[in-house]
Short mmCIF file of C-alpha atoms in Angstrom, two decimals:
data_model
loop_
_atom_site.label_atom_id
_atom_site.label_comp_id
_atom_site.label_asym_id
_atom_site.label_seq_id
_atom_site.Cartn_x
_atom_site.Cartn_y
_atom_site.Cartn_z
CA UNK A 147 135.94 -11.21 10.33
CA UNK A 148 133.90 -12.45 7.42
CA UNK A 149 131.55 -14.18 9.88
CA UNK A 150 130.82 -10.95 11.77
CA UNK A 151 130.19 -9.09 8.55
CA UNK A 152 127.72 -11.76 7.43
CA UNK A 153 125.77 -11.57 10.70
CA UNK A 154 125.65 -7.79 10.52
CA UNK A 155 124.40 -7.86 6.95
CA UNK A 156 121.67 -10.39 7.92
CA UNK A 157 120.47 -8.25 10.81
CA UNK A 158 120.31 -5.19 8.61
CA UNK A 159 118.28 -7.18 6.04
CA UNK A 160 115.74 -8.27 8.66
CA UNK A 161 115.25 -4.70 9.80
CA UNK A 162 114.81 -3.48 6.23
CA UNK A 163 112.22 -6.19 5.48
CA UNK A 164 110.28 -5.33 8.66
CA UNK A 165 110.27 -1.64 7.79
CA UNK A 166 109.03 -2.36 4.26
CA UNK A 167 106.26 -4.69 5.54
CA UNK A 168 105.11 -2.13 8.07
CA UNK A 169 104.89 0.52 5.34
CA UNK A 170 103.09 -1.68 2.79
CA UNK A 171 100.72 -3.60 5.19
CA UNK A 172 99.34 -1.38 7.97
CA UNK A 173 98.66 -3.12 11.23
CA UNK A 174 101.37 -5.71 10.91
CA UNK A 175 103.09 -4.14 13.87
CA UNK A 176 100.64 -4.00 16.80
CA UNK A 177 99.80 -0.63 18.31
CA UNK A 178 100.69 -0.79 22.01
CA UNK A 179 97.71 1.50 22.78
CA UNK A 180 95.15 -0.76 21.02
CA UNK A 181 92.75 -2.50 23.50
CA UNK A 182 91.20 -4.84 20.94
CA UNK A 183 87.66 -4.84 19.39
CA UNK A 184 85.28 -2.09 20.63
CA UNK A 185 82.44 -3.52 22.72
CA UNK A 186 79.02 -2.01 21.71
CA UNK A 187 77.21 0.03 24.33
CA UNK A 188 74.11 -1.32 26.09
CA UNK A 189 70.61 -0.54 24.76
CA UNK A 190 67.19 -1.18 26.31
CA UNK A 191 63.53 -0.15 26.03
CA UNK A 192 63.00 2.96 28.15
CA UNK A 193 59.25 3.21 27.54
CA UNK A 194 56.32 2.52 25.19
CA UNK A 195 53.33 4.78 24.45
CA UNK A 196 50.33 4.21 22.19
CA UNK A 197 48.32 6.85 20.33
CA UNK A 198 45.29 6.56 18.06
CA UNK A 199 45.96 7.34 14.44
CA UNK A 200 43.74 7.28 11.38
CA UNK A 201 40.50 5.31 11.73
CA UNK A 202 38.00 3.91 9.24
CA UNK A 203 34.75 2.07 9.70
CA UNK A 204 36.60 -1.26 9.99
CA UNK A 205 40.19 -0.52 11.09
CA UNK A 206 42.24 1.85 13.23
CA UNK A 207 45.95 2.64 13.09
CA UNK A 208 47.83 2.48 16.41
CA UNK A 209 50.91 4.70 16.58
CA UNK A 210 53.44 2.88 18.80
CA UNK A 211 56.27 5.10 20.11
CA UNK A 212 59.25 3.18 21.51
CA UNK A 213 61.94 5.08 23.42
CA UNK A 214 65.34 3.33 23.26
CA UNK A 215 67.98 4.16 25.86
CA UNK A 216 71.66 3.93 24.75
CA UNK A 217 74.89 4.36 26.75
CA UNK A 218 78.59 3.98 25.99
CA UNK A 219 80.14 2.92 22.72
CA UNK A 220 78.24 3.01 19.41
CA UNK A 221 75.80 0.13 18.92
CA UNK A 222 75.17 -1.07 15.39
CA UNK A 223 72.30 -2.98 13.74
CA UNK A 224 69.62 -1.94 16.24
CA UNK A 225 66.02 -2.89 15.27
CA UNK A 226 62.57 -2.95 16.86
CA UNK A 227 59.88 -5.61 16.34
CA UNK A 228 56.32 -4.52 17.25
CA UNK A 229 53.32 -6.85 17.19
CA UNK A 230 49.67 -6.65 18.25
CA UNK A 231 47.99 -9.66 19.88
CA UNK A 232 44.21 -9.90 20.26
CA UNK A 233 43.49 -9.54 23.99
CA UNK A 234 40.54 -11.95 23.91
CA UNK A 235 41.70 -14.75 21.62
CA UNK A 236 45.47 -14.40 22.07
CA UNK A 237 45.98 -14.61 18.30
CA UNK A 238 48.62 -12.52 16.56
CA UNK A 239 46.89 -9.75 14.59
CA UNK A 240 49.74 -7.89 12.88
CA UNK A 241 53.53 -7.41 13.05
CA UNK A 242 55.83 -4.56 11.99
CA UNK A 243 59.65 -4.36 12.11
CA UNK A 244 61.63 -1.10 12.15
CA UNK A 245 65.38 -0.79 11.41
CA UNK A 246 66.88 1.82 13.75
CA UNK A 247 70.48 1.52 12.54
CA UNK A 248 73.44 2.66 14.65
CA UNK A 249 73.06 4.43 17.99
CA UNK A 250 76.12 6.45 18.96
CA UNK A 251 74.88 9.19 21.29
CA UNK A 252 74.06 8.67 24.95
CA UNK A 253 70.39 9.12 25.90
CA UNK A 254 66.99 8.16 24.53
CA UNK A 255 65.99 7.77 20.89
CA UNK A 256 62.30 7.76 19.94
CA UNK A 257 60.99 5.54 17.14
CA UNK A 258 57.41 5.25 15.83
CA UNK A 259 55.77 2.16 14.37
CA UNK A 260 52.25 2.10 12.90
CA UNK A 261 50.06 -0.98 13.35
CA UNK A 262 46.68 -1.24 11.58
CA UNK A 263 44.22 -3.46 13.48
CA UNK A 264 40.45 -4.16 13.31
CA UNK A 265 38.41 -1.47 15.09
CA UNK A 266 37.03 -3.75 17.79
CA UNK A 267 37.98 -5.23 21.15
CA UNK A 268 41.42 -4.68 22.64
CA UNK A 269 45.06 -5.60 21.99
CA UNK A 270 48.30 -6.40 23.82
CA UNK A 271 51.18 -4.59 22.10
CA UNK A 272 54.56 -6.31 22.41
CA UNK A 273 57.83 -4.48 21.63
CA UNK A 274 61.07 -6.49 21.18
CA UNK A 275 64.47 -4.74 20.88
CA UNK A 276 67.28 -6.39 18.88
CA UNK A 277 71.00 -5.65 18.53
CA UNK A 278 72.83 -7.57 15.80
CA UNK A 279 69.80 -9.87 15.52
CA UNK A 280 70.06 -10.71 19.22
CA UNK A 281 67.13 -9.99 21.54
CA UNK A 282 68.32 -7.60 24.24
CA UNK A 283 65.09 -6.25 25.79
CA UNK A 284 61.29 -6.27 25.45
CA UNK A 285 58.21 -4.47 26.80
CA UNK A 286 54.43 -4.90 26.68
CA UNK A 287 51.50 -2.51 26.86
CA UNK A 288 47.73 -3.00 26.50
CA UNK A 289 45.03 -0.96 24.83
CA UNK A 290 41.28 -1.54 25.29
CA UNK A 291 38.07 -0.13 23.79
CA UNK A 292 39.44 0.32 20.29
CA UNK A 293 35.88 0.48 18.93
CA UNK A 294 35.48 3.86 20.65
CA UNK A 295 37.98 5.37 18.19
CA UNK A 296 35.63 6.83 15.58
CA UNK A 297 36.42 7.61 11.95
CA UNK A 298 36.00 11.25 10.85
CA UNK A 299 32.50 10.73 9.47
CA UNK A 300 31.30 9.50 12.89
CA UNK A 301 32.94 12.27 14.92
CA UNK A 302 30.61 15.01 16.09
CA UNK A 303 30.46 17.56 18.89
CA UNK A 304 26.65 17.50 18.85
CA UNK A 305 24.58 14.96 20.77
CA UNK A 306 21.29 14.53 22.62
CA UNK A 307 21.20 16.09 26.07
CA UNK A 308 21.41 13.90 29.15
CA UNK A 309 19.55 15.77 31.85
CA UNK A 310 16.36 15.37 33.85
CA UNK A 311 15.60 19.05 33.39
CA UNK A 312 16.18 18.81 29.63
CA UNK A 313 15.34 15.22 28.61
CA UNK A 314 16.68 14.14 25.23
CA UNK A 315 13.19 13.11 24.01
CA UNK A 316 9.82 14.39 25.23
CA UNK A 317 6.25 14.60 23.92
CA UNK A 318 2.96 16.36 24.42
CA UNK A 319 -0.56 15.39 23.34
CA UNK A 320 -1.68 17.77 20.62
CA UNK A 321 -5.01 16.23 19.64
CA UNK A 322 -7.07 13.19 20.63
CA UNK A 323 -9.56 11.59 18.26
CA UNK A 324 -11.86 8.62 18.50
CA UNK A 325 -9.23 6.17 17.28
CA UNK A 326 -5.94 8.08 17.02
CA UNK A 327 -3.86 10.56 19.02
CA UNK A 328 -1.54 13.22 17.60
CA UNK A 329 1.68 13.77 19.55
CA UNK A 330 4.03 16.77 19.47
CA UNK A 331 7.57 15.33 19.69
CA UNK A 332 10.65 17.23 20.88
CA UNK A 333 14.35 16.29 20.79
CA UNK A 334 16.93 18.40 22.65
CA UNK A 335 20.44 18.72 21.16
CA UNK A 336 23.63 20.32 22.51
CA UNK A 337 26.69 21.38 20.53
CA UNK A 338 29.68 21.05 22.87
CA UNK A 339 32.22 22.01 20.21
CA UNK A 340 33.87 25.26 19.18
CA UNK A 341 32.30 25.45 15.71
CA UNK A 342 28.69 25.49 14.47
CA UNK A 343 27.14 22.10 13.68
CA UNK A 344 25.42 21.87 10.30
CA UNK A 345 23.68 19.33 8.05
CA UNK A 346 21.97 17.63 10.99
CA UNK A 347 18.59 15.90 11.02
CA UNK A 348 16.56 13.91 13.55
CA UNK A 349 14.58 10.75 12.78
CA UNK A 350 11.67 9.99 15.14
CA UNK A 351 10.44 6.38 15.24
CA UNK A 352 7.44 5.39 17.41
CA UNK A 353 7.12 1.67 18.14
CA UNK A 354 4.32 -0.08 20.03
CA UNK A 355 6.05 -1.20 23.21
CA UNK A 356 4.93 -4.83 23.44
CA UNK A 357 4.91 -5.82 19.76
CA UNK A 358 7.70 -3.57 18.38
CA UNK A 359 5.38 -2.54 15.51
CA UNK A 360 6.37 0.82 14.01
CA UNK A 361 3.37 3.10 14.36
CA UNK A 362 4.95 6.28 12.97
CA UNK A 363 8.19 7.48 11.41
CA UNK A 364 9.22 11.03 10.52
CA UNK A 365 12.45 12.97 9.80
CA UNK A 366 12.97 16.69 10.43
CA UNK A 367 15.85 19.05 9.69
CA UNK A 368 17.78 20.19 12.78
CA UNK A 369 19.21 23.26 11.06
CA UNK A 370 22.43 24.83 12.39
CA UNK A 371 23.38 24.62 16.07
CA UNK A 372 25.87 27.25 17.17
CA UNK A 373 28.88 26.38 19.34
CA UNK A 374 27.93 25.81 22.96
CA UNK A 375 24.20 26.15 22.28
CA UNK A 376 21.30 23.84 23.12
CA UNK A 377 18.43 23.68 20.63
CA UNK A 378 15.20 21.71 20.26
CA UNK A 379 13.86 19.91 17.20
CA UNK A 380 10.09 19.45 16.90
CA UNK A 381 7.92 17.03 14.95
CA UNK A 382 4.43 15.51 15.13
CA UNK A 383 3.14 11.97 14.84
CA UNK A 384 -0.29 10.30 14.82
CA UNK A 385 -0.66 6.90 16.51
CA UNK A 386 -3.55 4.59 17.57
CA UNK A 387 -5.10 5.20 20.98
CA UNK A 388 -4.82 2.98 24.06
CA UNK A 389 -1.26 1.74 23.46
CA UNK A 390 2.14 2.50 24.91
CA UNK A 391 5.04 3.55 22.67
CA UNK A 392 8.80 3.85 22.69
CA UNK A 393 9.99 7.06 21.02
CA UNK A 394 13.39 6.49 19.40
CA UNK A 395 15.23 9.61 18.22
CA UNK A 396 18.21 9.22 15.86
CA UNK A 397 20.61 12.09 15.15
CA UNK A 398 21.89 11.95 11.57
CA UNK A 399 24.52 13.84 9.61
CA UNK A 400 24.56 13.20 5.90
CA UNK A 401 22.91 9.82 6.45
CA UNK A 402 25.35 8.74 9.18
CA UNK A 403 24.06 7.94 12.68
CA UNK A 404 25.76 10.27 15.19
CA UNK A 405 23.76 9.65 18.36
CA UNK A 406 20.54 8.01 19.60
CA UNK A 407 18.09 8.57 22.46
CA UNK A 408 14.84 7.01 23.68
CA UNK A 409 11.69 8.15 25.42
CA UNK A 410 8.35 6.55 26.33
CA UNK A 411 4.74 7.60 25.70
CA UNK A 412 2.04 5.95 27.83
CA UNK A 413 -1.35 6.20 26.10
CA UNK A 414 -2.81 3.12 27.81
CA UNK A 415 -4.16 4.26 31.20
CA UNK A 416 -4.09 0.74 32.66
CA UNK A 417 -0.42 0.00 31.89
CA UNK A 418 2.71 2.13 31.91
CA UNK A 419 6.20 1.65 30.53
CA UNK A 420 9.53 3.36 31.01
CA UNK A 421 12.68 3.37 28.93
CA UNK A 422 14.32 0.60 31.03
CA UNK A 423 11.21 -1.34 32.05
CA UNK A 424 10.58 -4.98 31.19
CA UNK A 425 7.79 -5.50 28.65
CA UNK A 426 4.56 -7.31 29.46
CA UNK A 427 1.97 -9.06 27.30
CA UNK A 428 -1.14 -7.05 26.42
CA UNK A 429 -4.00 -7.49 24.00
CA UNK A 430 -2.93 -6.21 20.61
CA UNK A 431 -5.23 -5.33 17.73
CA UNK A 432 -3.06 -5.40 14.63
CA UNK A 433 -5.74 -3.68 12.56
CA UNK A 434 -5.15 -0.51 14.61
CA UNK A 435 -1.74 -0.21 12.97
CA UNK A 436 -2.82 -0.96 9.40
CA UNK A 437 -2.80 1.81 6.84
CA UNK A 438 -6.38 2.90 6.05
CA UNK A 439 -9.67 1.85 7.61
CA UNK A 440 -9.74 -1.66 6.22
CA UNK A 441 -9.35 -4.86 8.17
CA UNK A 442 -11.81 -7.57 9.04
CA UNK A 443 -12.74 -8.16 12.66
CA UNK A 444 -12.31 -11.69 14.02
CA UNK A 445 -15.42 -13.81 13.53
CA UNK A 446 -17.16 -15.42 16.47
CA UNK A 447 -18.53 -18.96 16.06
CA UNK A 448 -21.78 -19.84 17.93
CA UNK A 449 -22.33 -23.35 19.13
CA UNK A 450 -25.79 -24.82 20.05
CA UNK A 451 -26.04 -26.56 23.41
CA UNK A 452 -26.49 -30.35 23.29
CA UNK A 453 -27.67 -32.77 25.95
CA UNK A 454 -25.62 -35.80 26.88
CA UNK A 455 -26.56 -38.80 29.04
CA UNK A 456 -24.34 -41.16 30.93
CA UNK A 457 -24.91 -44.38 32.92
CA UNK A 458 -22.88 -46.08 35.57
CA UNK A 459 -22.59 -49.88 36.11
CA UNK A 460 -25.02 -51.40 38.76
CA UNK A 461 -27.51 -54.33 39.61
CA UNK A 462 -30.60 -54.42 37.38
CA UNK A 463 -33.98 -56.28 38.17
CA UNK A 464 -32.96 -59.50 36.42
CA UNK A 465 -29.85 -59.85 38.53
CA UNK A 466 -31.95 -59.35 41.70
CA UNK A 467 -34.38 -62.21 40.77
CA UNK A 468 -31.50 -64.60 40.06
CA UNK A 469 -29.98 -63.79 43.39
CA UNK A 470 -33.28 -64.44 45.22
CA UNK A 471 -33.72 -67.93 43.59
CA UNK A 472 -30.12 -68.84 44.49
CA UNK A 473 -30.78 -67.93 48.13
CA UNK A 474 -33.92 -70.14 48.23
CA UNK A 475 -32.03 -73.14 46.80
CA UNK A 476 -29.23 -72.73 49.34
CA UNK A 477 -31.74 -72.53 52.21
CA UNK A 478 -33.53 -75.74 51.09
CA UNK A 479 -30.21 -77.56 50.81
CA UNK A 480 -29.21 -76.64 54.36
CA UNK A 481 -32.69 -77.59 55.69
CA UNK A 482 -32.28 -81.18 54.35
#
């Protein structure tokens, strides 16, 4: 009897202790519906796109958009590593890491990373996706011609025309003198934008084709060119006769070069040049391009004619006599 009572009291004590432990320490008794730790859902790189951001004279910012696809359970500690590698040298140019955090919704999440690179050449952009510091996916995309991305001060809707009917640079002979010719120069500009173009000027530079000597230089104001309009800018220049010239026209806005064009003026009737023609050597008189009328002409040196004599080796009279005596002696010896 006492033994049964003792066993009953012990069983009741065990139950009481278990109930107290379950109340004080949650989780001591396993939940039969618990399947264990939650496995994070899969993530991968759905796509990469590159856009041009802010540009300066030396650098340009590439805006890298990475779309991350997530499915299933929440995924924690997601991050993206983006780096730009020089396409020509293969050297790493810059690296940027972005912490995405936790992804819980199904679908794509877009992230943007900015990389500032030199404004030249091209780059291979590599995107690496991490989950809990473990690489889970990666993608690569290339961009070329970064130098074509212009900073704001180089951007313009106005440029020289590119047409045979309206050549960008043309000229006409206004006056011909004994030593110099005056040319009327014309540059044709088109504003392809939606707003008027202002503060423009055109610099004309005439260079002798074979020597590259600058014969004339002048700058004229281009005024205001309305949207969608084509206008001409006129100037005049005086250059020496009997030479061929390249006419370089430079479009400027507040001292910044916006566009350039080239024409050719053939004032030498015996030789002609074109914009893309190979140069040839011609007689050049530098004094024609000097400022003023000064300049000494090359001196000619006169030389008086002189007479020269020359002799060639041969048999003189003395040698002939000696030979005759030797022949007589030989004949007498044979006769004896």
